[in-house]
PDB file of C-alpha atoms in Angstrom:
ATOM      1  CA  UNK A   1       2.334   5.882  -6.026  1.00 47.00           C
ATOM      2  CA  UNK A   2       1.268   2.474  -4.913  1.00 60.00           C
ATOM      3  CA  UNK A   3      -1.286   1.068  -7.304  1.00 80.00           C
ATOM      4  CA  UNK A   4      -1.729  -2.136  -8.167  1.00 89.00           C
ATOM      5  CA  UNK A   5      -3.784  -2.693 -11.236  1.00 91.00           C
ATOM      6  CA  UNK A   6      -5.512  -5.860 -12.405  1.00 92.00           C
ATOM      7  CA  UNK A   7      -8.644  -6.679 -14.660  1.00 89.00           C
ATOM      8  CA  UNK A   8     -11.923  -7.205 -12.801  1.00 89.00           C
ATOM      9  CA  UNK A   9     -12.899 -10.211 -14.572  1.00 94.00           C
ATOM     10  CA  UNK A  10     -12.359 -13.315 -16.171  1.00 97.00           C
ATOM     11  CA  UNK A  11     -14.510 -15.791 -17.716  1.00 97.00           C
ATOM     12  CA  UNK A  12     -13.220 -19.442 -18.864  1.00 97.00           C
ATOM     13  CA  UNK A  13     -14.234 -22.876 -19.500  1.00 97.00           C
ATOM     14  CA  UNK A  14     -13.813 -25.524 -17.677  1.00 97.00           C
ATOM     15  CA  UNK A  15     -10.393 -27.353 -18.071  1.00 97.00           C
ATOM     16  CA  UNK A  16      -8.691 -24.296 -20.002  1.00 97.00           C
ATOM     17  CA  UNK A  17      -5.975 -22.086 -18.624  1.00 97.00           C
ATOM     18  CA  UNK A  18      -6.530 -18.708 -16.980  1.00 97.00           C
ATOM     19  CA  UNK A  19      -4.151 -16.103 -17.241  1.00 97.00           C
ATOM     20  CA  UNK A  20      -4.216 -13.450 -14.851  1.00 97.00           C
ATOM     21  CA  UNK A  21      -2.874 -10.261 -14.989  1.00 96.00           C
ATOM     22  CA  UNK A  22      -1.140  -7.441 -12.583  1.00 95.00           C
ATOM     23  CA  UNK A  23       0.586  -4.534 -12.903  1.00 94.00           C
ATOM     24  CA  UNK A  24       2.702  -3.308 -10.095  1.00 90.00           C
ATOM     25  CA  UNK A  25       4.543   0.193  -9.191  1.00 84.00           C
ATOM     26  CA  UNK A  26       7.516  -0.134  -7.055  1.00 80.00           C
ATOM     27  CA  UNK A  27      10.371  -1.365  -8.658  1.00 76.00           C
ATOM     28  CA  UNK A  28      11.948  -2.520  -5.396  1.00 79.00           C
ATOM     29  CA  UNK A  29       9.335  -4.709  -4.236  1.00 78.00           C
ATOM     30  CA  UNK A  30      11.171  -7.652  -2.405  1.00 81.00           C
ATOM     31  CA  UNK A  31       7.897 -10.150  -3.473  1.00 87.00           C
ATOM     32  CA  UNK A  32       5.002 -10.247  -5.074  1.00 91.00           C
ATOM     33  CA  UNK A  33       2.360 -12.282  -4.165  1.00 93.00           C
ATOM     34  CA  UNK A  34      -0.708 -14.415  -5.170  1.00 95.00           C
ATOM     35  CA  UNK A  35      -3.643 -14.303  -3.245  1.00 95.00           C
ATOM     36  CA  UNK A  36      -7.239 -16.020  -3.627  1.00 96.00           C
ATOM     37  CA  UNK A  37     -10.129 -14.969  -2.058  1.00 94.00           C
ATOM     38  CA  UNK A  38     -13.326 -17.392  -2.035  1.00 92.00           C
ATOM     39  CA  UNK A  39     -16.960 -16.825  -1.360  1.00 87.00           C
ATOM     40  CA  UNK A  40     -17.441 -15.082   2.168  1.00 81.00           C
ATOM     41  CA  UNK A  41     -13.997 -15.930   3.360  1.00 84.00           C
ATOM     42  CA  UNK A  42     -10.765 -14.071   3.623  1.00 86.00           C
ATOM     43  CA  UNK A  43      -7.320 -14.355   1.798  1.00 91.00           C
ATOM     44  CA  UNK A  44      -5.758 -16.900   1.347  1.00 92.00           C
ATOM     45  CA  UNK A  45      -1.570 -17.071   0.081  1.00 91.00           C
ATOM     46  CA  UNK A  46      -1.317 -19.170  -3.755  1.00 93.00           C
ATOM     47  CA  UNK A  47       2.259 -18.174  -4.099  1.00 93.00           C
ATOM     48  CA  UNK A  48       4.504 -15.438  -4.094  1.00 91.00           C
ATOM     49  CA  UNK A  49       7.793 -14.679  -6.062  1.00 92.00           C
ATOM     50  CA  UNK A  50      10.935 -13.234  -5.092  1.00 90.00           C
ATOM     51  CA  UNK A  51      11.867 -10.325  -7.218  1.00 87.00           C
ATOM     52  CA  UNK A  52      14.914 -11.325  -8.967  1.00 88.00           C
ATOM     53  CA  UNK A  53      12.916 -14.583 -10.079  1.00 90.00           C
ATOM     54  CA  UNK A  54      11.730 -14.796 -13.412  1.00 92.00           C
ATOM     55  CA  UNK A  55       9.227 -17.876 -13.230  1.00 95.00           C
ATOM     56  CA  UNK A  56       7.846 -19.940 -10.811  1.00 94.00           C
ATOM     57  CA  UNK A  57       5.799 -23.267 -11.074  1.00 95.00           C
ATOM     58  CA  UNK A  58       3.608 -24.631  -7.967  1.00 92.00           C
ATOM     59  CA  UNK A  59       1.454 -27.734  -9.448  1.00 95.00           C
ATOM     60  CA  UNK A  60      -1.067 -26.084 -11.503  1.00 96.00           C
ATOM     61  CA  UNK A  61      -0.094 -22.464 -10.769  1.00 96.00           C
ATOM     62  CA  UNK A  62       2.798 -20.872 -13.288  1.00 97.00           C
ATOM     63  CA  UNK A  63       4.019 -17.012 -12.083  1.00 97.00           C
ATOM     64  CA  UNK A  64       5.591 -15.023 -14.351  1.00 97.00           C
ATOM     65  CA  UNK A  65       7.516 -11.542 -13.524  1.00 95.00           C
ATOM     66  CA  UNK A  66       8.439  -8.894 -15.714  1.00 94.00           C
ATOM     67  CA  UNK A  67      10.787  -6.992 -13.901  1.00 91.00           C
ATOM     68  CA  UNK A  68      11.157  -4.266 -16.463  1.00 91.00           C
ATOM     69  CA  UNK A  69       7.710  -3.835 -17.149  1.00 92.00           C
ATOM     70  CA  UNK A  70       6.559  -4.193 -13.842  1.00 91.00           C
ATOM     71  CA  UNK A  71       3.933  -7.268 -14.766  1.00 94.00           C
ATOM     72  CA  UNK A  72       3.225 -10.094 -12.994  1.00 95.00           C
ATOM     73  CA  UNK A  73       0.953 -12.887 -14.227  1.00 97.00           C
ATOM     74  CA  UNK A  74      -0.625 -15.774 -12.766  1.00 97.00           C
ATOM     75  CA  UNK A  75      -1.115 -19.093 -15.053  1.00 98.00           C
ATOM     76  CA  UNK A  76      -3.633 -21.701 -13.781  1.00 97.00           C
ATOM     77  CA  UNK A  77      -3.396 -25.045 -15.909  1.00 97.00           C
ATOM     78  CA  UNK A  78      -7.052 -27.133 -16.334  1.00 97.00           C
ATOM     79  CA  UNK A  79      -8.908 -24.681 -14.853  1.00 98.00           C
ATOM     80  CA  UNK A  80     -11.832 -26.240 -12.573  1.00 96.00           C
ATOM     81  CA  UNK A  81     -14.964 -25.026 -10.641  1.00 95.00           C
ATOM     82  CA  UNK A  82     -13.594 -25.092  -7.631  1.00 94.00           C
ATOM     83  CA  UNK A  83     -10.917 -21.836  -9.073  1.00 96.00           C
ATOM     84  CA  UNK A  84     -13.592 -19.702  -9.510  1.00 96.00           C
ATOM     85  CA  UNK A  85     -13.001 -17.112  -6.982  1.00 96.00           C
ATOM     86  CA  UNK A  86     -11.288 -13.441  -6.679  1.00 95.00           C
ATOM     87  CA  UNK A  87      -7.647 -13.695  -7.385  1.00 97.00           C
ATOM     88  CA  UNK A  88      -5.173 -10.383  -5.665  1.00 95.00           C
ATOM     89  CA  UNK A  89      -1.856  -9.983  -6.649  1.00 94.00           C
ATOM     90  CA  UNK A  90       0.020  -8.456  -4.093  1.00 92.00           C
ATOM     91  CA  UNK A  91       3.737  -6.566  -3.896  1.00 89.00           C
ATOM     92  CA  UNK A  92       5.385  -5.779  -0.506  1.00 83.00           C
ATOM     93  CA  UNK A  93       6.470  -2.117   0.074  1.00 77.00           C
ATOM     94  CA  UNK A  94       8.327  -1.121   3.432  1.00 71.00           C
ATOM     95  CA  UNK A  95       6.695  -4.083   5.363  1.00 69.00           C
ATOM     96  CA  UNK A  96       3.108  -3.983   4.650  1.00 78.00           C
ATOM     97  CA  UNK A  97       1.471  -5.618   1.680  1.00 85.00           C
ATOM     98  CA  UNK A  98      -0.256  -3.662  -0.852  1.00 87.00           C
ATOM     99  CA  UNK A  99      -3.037  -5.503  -3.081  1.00 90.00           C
ATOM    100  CA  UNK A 100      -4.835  -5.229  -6.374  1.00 90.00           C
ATOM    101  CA  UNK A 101      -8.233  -4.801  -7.260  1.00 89.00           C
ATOM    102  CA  UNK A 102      -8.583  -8.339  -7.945  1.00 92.00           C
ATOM    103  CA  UNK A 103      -9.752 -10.042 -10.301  1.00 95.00           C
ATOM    104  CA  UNK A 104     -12.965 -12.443 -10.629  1.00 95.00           C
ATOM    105  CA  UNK A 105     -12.295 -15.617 -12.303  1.00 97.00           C
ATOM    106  CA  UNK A 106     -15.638 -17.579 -13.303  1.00 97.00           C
ATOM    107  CA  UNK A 107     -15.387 -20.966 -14.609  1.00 97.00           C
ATOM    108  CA  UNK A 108     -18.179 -22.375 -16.937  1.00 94.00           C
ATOM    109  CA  UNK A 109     -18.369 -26.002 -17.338  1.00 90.00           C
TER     110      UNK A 109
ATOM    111  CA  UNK B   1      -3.857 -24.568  15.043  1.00 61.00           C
ATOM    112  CA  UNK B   2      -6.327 -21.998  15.316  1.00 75.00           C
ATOM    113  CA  UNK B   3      -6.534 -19.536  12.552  1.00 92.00           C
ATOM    114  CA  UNK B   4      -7.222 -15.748  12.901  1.00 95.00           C
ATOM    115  CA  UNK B   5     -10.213 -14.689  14.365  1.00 96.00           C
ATOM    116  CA  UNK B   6     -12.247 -11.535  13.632  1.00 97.00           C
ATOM    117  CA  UNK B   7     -15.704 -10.602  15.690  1.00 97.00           C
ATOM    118  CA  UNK B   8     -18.124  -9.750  15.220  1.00 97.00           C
ATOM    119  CA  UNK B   9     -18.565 -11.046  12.067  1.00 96.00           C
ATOM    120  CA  UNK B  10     -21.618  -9.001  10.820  1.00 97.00           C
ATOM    121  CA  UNK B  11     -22.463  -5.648  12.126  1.00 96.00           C
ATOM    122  CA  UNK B  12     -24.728  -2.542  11.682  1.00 98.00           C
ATOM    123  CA  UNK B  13     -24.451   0.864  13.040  1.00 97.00           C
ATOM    124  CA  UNK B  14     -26.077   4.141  11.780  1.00 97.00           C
ATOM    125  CA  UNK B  15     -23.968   7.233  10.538  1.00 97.00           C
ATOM    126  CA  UNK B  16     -22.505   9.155  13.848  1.00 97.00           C
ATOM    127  CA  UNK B  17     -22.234   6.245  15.825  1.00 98.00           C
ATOM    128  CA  UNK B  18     -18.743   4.266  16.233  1.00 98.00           C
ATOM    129  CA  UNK B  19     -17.974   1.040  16.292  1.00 98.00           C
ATOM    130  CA  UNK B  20     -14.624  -1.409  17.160  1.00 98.00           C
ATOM    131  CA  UNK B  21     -14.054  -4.199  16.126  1.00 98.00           C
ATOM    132  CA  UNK B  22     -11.509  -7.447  17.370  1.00 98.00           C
ATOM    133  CA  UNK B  23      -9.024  -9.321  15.607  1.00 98.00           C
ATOM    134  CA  UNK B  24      -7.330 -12.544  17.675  1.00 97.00           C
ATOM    135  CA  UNK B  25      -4.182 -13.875  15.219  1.00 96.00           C
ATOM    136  CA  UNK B  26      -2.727 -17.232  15.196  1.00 95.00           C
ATOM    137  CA  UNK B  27      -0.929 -18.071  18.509  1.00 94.00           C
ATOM    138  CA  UNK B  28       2.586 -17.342  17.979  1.00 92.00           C
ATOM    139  CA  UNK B  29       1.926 -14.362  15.271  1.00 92.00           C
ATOM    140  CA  UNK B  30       3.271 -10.809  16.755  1.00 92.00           C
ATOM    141  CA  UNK B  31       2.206  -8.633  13.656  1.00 92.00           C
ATOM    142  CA  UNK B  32      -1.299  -7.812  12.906  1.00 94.00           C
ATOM    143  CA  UNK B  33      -2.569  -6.053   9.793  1.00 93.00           C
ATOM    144  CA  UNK B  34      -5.913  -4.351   9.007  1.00 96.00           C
ATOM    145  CA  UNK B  35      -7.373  -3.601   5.560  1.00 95.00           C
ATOM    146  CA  UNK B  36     -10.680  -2.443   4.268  1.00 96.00           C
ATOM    147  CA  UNK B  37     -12.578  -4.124   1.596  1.00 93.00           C
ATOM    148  CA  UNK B  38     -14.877  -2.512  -0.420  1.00 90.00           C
ATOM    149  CA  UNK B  39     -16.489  -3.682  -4.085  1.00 83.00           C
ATOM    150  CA  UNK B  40     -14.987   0.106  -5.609  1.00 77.00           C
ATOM    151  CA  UNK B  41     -11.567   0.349  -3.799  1.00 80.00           C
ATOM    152  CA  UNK B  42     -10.472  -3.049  -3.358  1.00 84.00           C
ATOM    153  CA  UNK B  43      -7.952  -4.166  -0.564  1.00 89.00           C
ATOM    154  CA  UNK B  44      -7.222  -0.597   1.157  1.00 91.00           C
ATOM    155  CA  UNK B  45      -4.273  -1.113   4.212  1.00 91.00           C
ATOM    156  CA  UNK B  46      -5.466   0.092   7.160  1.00 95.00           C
ATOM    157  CA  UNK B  47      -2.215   0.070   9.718  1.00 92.00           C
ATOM    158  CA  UNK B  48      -0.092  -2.900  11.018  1.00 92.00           C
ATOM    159  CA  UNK B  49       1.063  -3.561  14.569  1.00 94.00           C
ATOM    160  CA  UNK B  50       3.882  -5.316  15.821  1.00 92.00           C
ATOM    161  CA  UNK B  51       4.446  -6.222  19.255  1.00 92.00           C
ATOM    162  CA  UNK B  52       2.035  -3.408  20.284  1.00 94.00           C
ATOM    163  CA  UNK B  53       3.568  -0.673  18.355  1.00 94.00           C
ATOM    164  CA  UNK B  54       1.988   0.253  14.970  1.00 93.00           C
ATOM    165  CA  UNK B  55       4.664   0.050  12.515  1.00 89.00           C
ATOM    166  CA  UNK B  56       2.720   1.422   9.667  1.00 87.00           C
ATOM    167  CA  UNK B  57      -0.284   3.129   8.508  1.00 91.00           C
ATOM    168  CA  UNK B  58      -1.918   3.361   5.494  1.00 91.00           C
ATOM    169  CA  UNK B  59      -3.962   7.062   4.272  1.00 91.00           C
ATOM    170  CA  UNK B  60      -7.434   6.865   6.154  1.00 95.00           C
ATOM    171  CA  UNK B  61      -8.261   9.746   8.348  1.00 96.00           C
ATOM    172  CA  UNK B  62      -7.913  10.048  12.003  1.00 96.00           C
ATOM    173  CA  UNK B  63     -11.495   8.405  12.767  1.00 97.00           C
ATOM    174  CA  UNK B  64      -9.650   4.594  12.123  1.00 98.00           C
ATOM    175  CA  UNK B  65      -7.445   3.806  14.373  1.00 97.00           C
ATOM    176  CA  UNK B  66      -6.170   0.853  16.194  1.00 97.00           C
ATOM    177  CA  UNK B  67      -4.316  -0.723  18.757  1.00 97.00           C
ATOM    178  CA  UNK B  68      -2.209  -4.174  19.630  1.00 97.00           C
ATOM    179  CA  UNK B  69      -2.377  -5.926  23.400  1.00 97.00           C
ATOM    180  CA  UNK B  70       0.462  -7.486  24.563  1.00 95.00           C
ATOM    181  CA  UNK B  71      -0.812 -10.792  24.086  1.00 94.00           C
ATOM    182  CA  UNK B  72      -1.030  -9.413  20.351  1.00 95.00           C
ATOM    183  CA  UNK B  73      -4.522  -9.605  19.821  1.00 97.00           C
ATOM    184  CA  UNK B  74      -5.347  -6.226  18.236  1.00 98.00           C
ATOM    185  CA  UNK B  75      -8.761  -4.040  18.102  1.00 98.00           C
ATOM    186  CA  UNK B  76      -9.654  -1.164  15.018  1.00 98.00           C
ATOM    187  CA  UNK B  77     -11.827   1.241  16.342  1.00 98.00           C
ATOM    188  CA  UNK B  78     -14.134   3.849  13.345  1.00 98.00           C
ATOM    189  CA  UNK B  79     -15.714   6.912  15.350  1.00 96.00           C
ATOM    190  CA  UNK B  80     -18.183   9.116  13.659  1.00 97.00           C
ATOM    191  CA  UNK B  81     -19.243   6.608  11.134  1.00 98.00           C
ATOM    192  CA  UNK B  82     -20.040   7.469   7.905  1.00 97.00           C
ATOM    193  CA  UNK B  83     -22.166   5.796   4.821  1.00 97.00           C
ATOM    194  CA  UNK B  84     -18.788   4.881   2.969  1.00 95.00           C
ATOM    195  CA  UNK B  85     -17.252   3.096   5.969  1.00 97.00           C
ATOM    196  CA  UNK B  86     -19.831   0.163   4.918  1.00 97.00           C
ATOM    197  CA  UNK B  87     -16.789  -2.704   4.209  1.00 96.00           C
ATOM    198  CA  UNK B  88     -15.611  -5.818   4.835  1.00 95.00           C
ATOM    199  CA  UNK B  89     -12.960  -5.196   7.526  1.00 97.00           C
ATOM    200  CA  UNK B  90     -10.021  -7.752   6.911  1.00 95.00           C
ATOM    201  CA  UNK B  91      -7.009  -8.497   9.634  1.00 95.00           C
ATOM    202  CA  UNK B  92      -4.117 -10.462   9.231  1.00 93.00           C
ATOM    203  CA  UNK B  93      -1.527 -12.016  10.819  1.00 93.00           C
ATOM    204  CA  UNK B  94       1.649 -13.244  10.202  1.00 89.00           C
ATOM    205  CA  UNK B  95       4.906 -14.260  12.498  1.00 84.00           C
ATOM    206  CA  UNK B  96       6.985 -11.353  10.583  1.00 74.00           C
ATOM    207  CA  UNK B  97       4.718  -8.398   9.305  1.00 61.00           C
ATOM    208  CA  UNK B  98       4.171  -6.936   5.984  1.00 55.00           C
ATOM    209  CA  UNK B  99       7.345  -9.611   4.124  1.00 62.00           C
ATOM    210  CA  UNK B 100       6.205 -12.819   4.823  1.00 69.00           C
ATOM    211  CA  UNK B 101       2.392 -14.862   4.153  1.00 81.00           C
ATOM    212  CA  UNK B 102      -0.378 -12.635   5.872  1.00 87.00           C
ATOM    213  CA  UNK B 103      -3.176 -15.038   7.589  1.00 91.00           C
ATOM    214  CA  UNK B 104      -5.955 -13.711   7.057  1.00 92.00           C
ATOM    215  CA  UNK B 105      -9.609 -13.802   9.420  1.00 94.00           C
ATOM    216  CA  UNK B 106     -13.048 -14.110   7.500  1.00 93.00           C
ATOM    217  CA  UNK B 107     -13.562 -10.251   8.320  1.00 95.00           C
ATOM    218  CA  UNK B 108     -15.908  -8.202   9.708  1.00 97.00           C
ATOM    219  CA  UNK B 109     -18.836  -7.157   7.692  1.00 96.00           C
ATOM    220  CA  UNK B 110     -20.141  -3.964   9.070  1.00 97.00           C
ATOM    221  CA  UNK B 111     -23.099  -1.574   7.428  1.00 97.00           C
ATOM    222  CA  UNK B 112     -23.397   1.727   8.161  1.00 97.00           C
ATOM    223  CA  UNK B 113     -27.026   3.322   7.825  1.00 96.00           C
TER     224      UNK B 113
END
Protein backbone atom coordinates (compact mmCIF):
# COMPACT_ATOMS: atom_id res chain seq x y z
CA UNK A 1 0.00 0.00 0.00
CA UNK A 2 1.15 3.56 0.11
CA UNK A 3 0.80 4.93 3.60
CA UNK A 4 2.75 7.19 5.11
CA UNK A 5 2.39 7.38 8.82
CA UNK A 6 3.47 10.15 11.18
CA UNK A 7 2.29 11.44 14.72
CA UNK A 8 -0.20 14.31 14.68
CA UNK A 9 1.47 16.32 17.19
CA UNK A 10 4.25 17.68 18.88
CA UNK A 11 4.68 20.00 21.64
CA UNK A 12 8.25 21.57 22.69
CA UNK A 13 9.88 24.39 24.30
CA UNK A 14 11.44 26.91 22.98
CA UNK A 15 15.19 26.33 22.08
CA UNK A 16 14.93 22.36 22.46
CA UNK A 17 15.13 19.88 19.64
CA UNK A 18 12.15 18.34 17.87
CA UNK A 19 12.25 15.05 16.56
CA UNK A 20 9.90 14.11 14.05
CA UNK A 21 8.86 10.98 13.00
CA UNK A 22 7.70 8.99 9.62
CA UNK A 23 7.15 5.79 8.61
CA UNK A 24 7.20 4.95 4.98
CA UNK A 25 6.05 1.77 2.75
CA UNK A 26 7.88 1.36 -0.42
CA UNK A 27 11.14 0.13 -0.10
CA UNK A 28 12.21 1.54 -3.47
CA UNK A 29 11.44 5.01 -2.91
CA UNK A 30 14.20 7.02 -4.83
CA UNK A 31 13.71 10.13 -1.98
CA UNK A 32 12.08 11.03 0.76
CA UNK A 33 11.25 14.30 1.52
CA UNK A 34 10.65 17.06 4.16
CA UNK A 35 7.98 19.31 3.80
CA UNK A 36 6.57 22.29 6.07
CA UNK A 37 3.42 23.67 5.83
CA UNK A 38 2.66 27.14 7.69
CA UNK A 39 -0.51 28.89 8.65
CA UNK A 40 -2.86 29.32 5.49
CA UNK A 41 -0.11 28.66 3.03
CA UNK A 42 0.96 25.71 1.00
CA UNK A 43 4.09 23.37 1.08
CA UNK A 44 6.97 24.26 1.20
CA UNK A 45 10.43 21.69 0.43
CA UNK A 46 12.92 21.52 4.03
CA UNK A 47 14.95 18.77 2.53
CA UNK A 48 14.81 15.57 1.03
CA UNK A 49 17.19 12.48 1.12
CA UNK A 50 18.30 10.17 -1.41
CA UNK A 51 17.63 6.63 -0.48
CA UNK A 52 20.91 5.06 -0.17
CA UNK A 53 21.84 8.06 2.28
CA UNK A 54 21.95 7.44 5.76
CA UNK A 55 22.08 11.11 7.28
CA UNK A 56 21.80 14.38 6.15
CA UNK A 57 22.53 17.81 7.89
CA UNK A 58 21.05 21.27 6.41
CA UNK A 59 21.86 24.08 9.23
CA UNK A 60 19.48 23.30 11.88
CA UNK A 61 17.67 20.40 10.17
CA UNK A 62 19.37 16.66 10.78
CA UNK A 63 17.47 13.65 8.50
CA UNK A 64 17.89 10.40 9.42
CA UNK A 65 16.83 7.16 7.21
CA UNK A 66 16.34 3.79 8.25
CA UNK A 67 16.37 1.91 5.26
CA UNK A 68 15.52 -1.38 6.86
CA UNK A 69 12.92 -0.20 8.95
CA UNK A 70 11.49 2.04 6.65
CA UNK A 71 11.80 5.31 9.19
CA UNK A 72 12.67 8.53 8.45
CA UNK A 73 13.13 11.27 11.05
CA UNK A 74 13.48 14.85 10.99
CA UNK A 75 15.83 16.62 13.79
CA UNK A 76 15.37 20.41 14.28
CA UNK A 77 18.23 21.88 16.61
CA UNK A 78 17.03 25.16 19.01
CA UNK A 79 13.74 24.92 18.13
CA UNK A 80 12.06 28.55 17.74
CA UNK A 81 8.53 30.08 17.27
CA UNK A 82 8.81 30.68 14.03
CA UNK A 83 9.01 26.26 13.51
CA UNK A 84 5.81 25.87 14.74
CA UNK A 85 3.94 24.69 11.81
CA UNK A 86 2.74 21.20 10.13
CA UNK A 87 5.72 19.20 9.13
CA UNK A 88 4.95 16.17 5.93
CA UNK A 89 7.34 13.74 5.21
CA UNK A 90 7.07 12.70 1.85
CA UNK A 91 8.50 9.44 -0.34
CA UNK A 92 8.34 9.42 -4.18
CA UNK A 93 6.62 6.37 -5.82
CA UNK A 94 6.49 6.07 -9.77
CA UNK A 95 6.73 9.93 -10.20
CA UNK A 96 4.25 11.42 -7.96
CA UNK A 97 4.86 12.24 -4.34
CA UNK A 98 2.98 10.62 -1.68
CA UNK A 99 2.71 12.51 1.85
CA UNK A 100 2.05 11.85 5.50
CA UNK A 101 -0.46 12.93 7.74
CA UNK A 102 1.73 15.46 9.12
CA UNK A 103 2.57 16.35 12.00
CA UNK A 104 1.87 19.67 14.17
CA UNK A 105 4.82 20.99 15.87
CA UNK A 106 3.91 23.76 18.61
CA UNK A 107 6.60 25.61 20.23
CA UNK A 108 6.07 27.13 23.77
CA UNK A 109 8.36 29.77 24.84
CA UNK B 1 9.87 34.73 -10.29
CA UNK B 2 6.36 34.21 -9.85
CA UNK B 3 5.32 31.32 -7.77
CA UNK B 4 2.29 29.00 -8.42
CA UNK B 5 -0.92 30.38 -8.52
CA UNK B 6 -4.24 28.78 -7.50
CA UNK B 7 -7.85 30.74 -7.89
CA UNK B 8 -10.04 31.16 -6.53
CA UNK B 9 -8.73 31.04 -3.35
CA UNK B 10 -11.95 30.57 -1.22
CA UNK B 11 -15.04 29.06 -2.56
CA UNK B 12 -18.57 27.73 -1.68
CA UNK B 13 -20.90 25.62 -3.58
CA UNK B 14 -23.87 23.49 -2.31
CA UNK B 15 -24.03 19.57 -2.72
CA UNK B 16 -25.03 18.77 -6.61
CA UNK B 17 -23.46 21.63 -7.96
CA UNK B 18 -19.76 21.46 -9.56
CA UNK B 19 -17.14 23.49 -9.40
CA UNK B 20 -13.35 23.94 -11.26
CA UNK B 21 -10.89 25.29 -10.13
CA UNK B 22 -7.27 26.91 -11.81
CA UNK B 23 -3.82 26.28 -11.08
CA UNK B 24 -1.04 28.67 -13.10
CA UNK B 25 2.71 27.00 -12.16
CA UNK B 26 5.93 28.74 -12.21
CA UNK B 27 6.94 29.82 -15.78
CA UNK B 28 9.15 27.23 -17.04
CA UNK B 29 7.43 24.22 -14.90
CA UNK B 30 5.74 21.49 -17.42
CA UNK B 31 4.35 19.12 -14.61
CA UNK B 32 1.47 20.02 -12.50
CA UNK B 33 0.19 18.06 -9.51
CA UNK B 34 -3.13 18.20 -7.60
CA UNK B 35 -3.81 16.95 -4.05
CA UNK B 36 -6.62 17.27 -1.62
CA UNK B 37 -6.25 18.39 1.87
CA UNK B 38 -8.45 17.53 4.40
CA UNK B 39 -7.95 17.71 8.54
CA UNK B 40 -8.92 13.47 8.52
CA UNK B 41 -7.05 12.27 5.34
CA UNK B 42 -4.18 14.42 5.05
CA UNK B 43 -2.34 15.11 1.66
CA UNK B 44 -4.53 12.79 -0.80
CA UNK B 45 -2.83 12.93 -4.72
CA UNK B 46 -5.20 13.88 -6.96
CA UNK B 47 -3.47 13.28 -10.67
CA UNK B 48 -0.35 14.94 -12.25
CA UNK B 49 0.03 16.32 -15.77
CA UNK B 50 2.88 16.69 -17.84
CA UNK B 51 3.02 18.51 -20.94
CA UNK B 52 -0.79 18.09 -21.23
CA UNK B 53 -0.96 14.45 -20.71
CA UNK B 54 -1.86 13.17 -17.20
CA UNK B 55 0.82 10.90 -16.24
CA UNK B 56 -0.76 9.69 -13.11
CA UNK B 57 -3.74 9.49 -11.02
CA UNK B 58 -4.32 8.91 -7.69
CA UNK B 59 -7.88 6.70 -6.33
CA UNK B 60 -10.74 9.43 -6.36
CA UNK B 61 -13.74 8.64 -8.40
CA UNK B 62 -14.59 9.76 -11.80
CA UNK B 63 -16.31 13.16 -10.55
CA UNK B 64 -12.37 14.78 -10.17
CA UNK B 65 -10.82 15.16 -13.00
CA UNK B 66 -8.45 17.46 -14.66
CA UNK B 67 -6.74 18.75 -17.47
CA UNK B 68 -3.21 20.59 -18.59
CA UNK B 69 -3.14 23.57 -21.50
CA UNK B 70 -0.37 23.74 -23.54
CA UNK B 71 0.95 26.67 -21.97
CA UNK B 72 0.84 24.19 -18.85
CA UNK B 73 -1.43 25.92 -16.76
CA UNK B 74 -3.81 23.17 -15.59
CA UNK B 75 -7.65 23.25 -14.30
CA UNK B 76 -9.38 20.28 -11.70
CA UNK B 77 -12.83 20.17 -12.28
CA UNK B 78 -15.43 18.17 -9.07
CA UNK B 79 -19.05 17.55 -10.63
CA UNK B 80 -21.83 16.48 -8.41
CA UNK B 81 -20.36 17.84 -5.29
CA UNK B 82 -20.68 16.26 -2.25
CA UNK B 83 -20.38 17.32 1.70
CA UNK B 84 -16.88 15.47 1.94
CA UNK B 85 -15.37 17.26 -1.07
CA UNK B 86 -15.08 20.34 1.53
CA UNK B 87 -10.86 20.61 1.26
CA UNK B 88 -8.16 22.58 0.72
CA UNK B 89 -7.31 21.87 -2.95
CA UNK B 90 -3.39 21.99 -3.30
CA UNK B 91 -1.41 22.12 -6.92
CA UNK B 92 2.05 21.92 -7.55
CA UNK B 93 4.53 22.40 -9.84
CA UNK B 94 7.77 21.40 -10.54
CA UNK B 95 10.21 21.43 -13.85
CA UNK B 96 10.32 17.39 -13.63
CA UNK B 97 7.10 15.82 -11.99
CA UNK B 98 6.59 13.63 -9.10
CA UNK B 99 11.07 13.20 -8.45
CA UNK B 100 12.13 16.47 -7.99
CA UNK B 101 10.86 19.69 -5.31
CA UNK B 102 6.99 20.19 -5.94
CA UNK B 103 6.09 24.15 -5.75
CA UNK B 104 3.35 24.38 -4.25
CA UNK B 105 0.18 27.33 -4.63
CA UNK B 106 -1.63 28.54 -1.34
CA UNK B 107 -4.69 26.28 -2.49
CA UNK B 108 -8.05 26.55 -2.99
CA UNK B 109 -10.34 26.45 -0.08
CA UNK B 110 -13.69 25.32 -1.24
CA UNK B 111 -16.96 24.39 1.13
CA UNK B 112 -19.48 22.39 0.05
CA UNK B 113 -23.05 22.94 1.72
Amino acid sequence: GEDVEQSLFLSVREGDSSVINCTYTDSSSTYLYWYKQEPGAGLQLLTYIFSNMDMKQDQRLTVLLNKKDKHLSLRIADTQTGDSAIYFCAESITDKLIFGTGTRLQVFP
Amino acid sequence: KAGVTQTPRYLIKTRGQQVTLSCSPISGHRSVSWYQQTPGQGLQFLFEYFSETQRNKGNFPGRFSGRQFSNSRSEMNVSTLELGDSALYLCASSSTGGIGELFFGEGSRLTVL
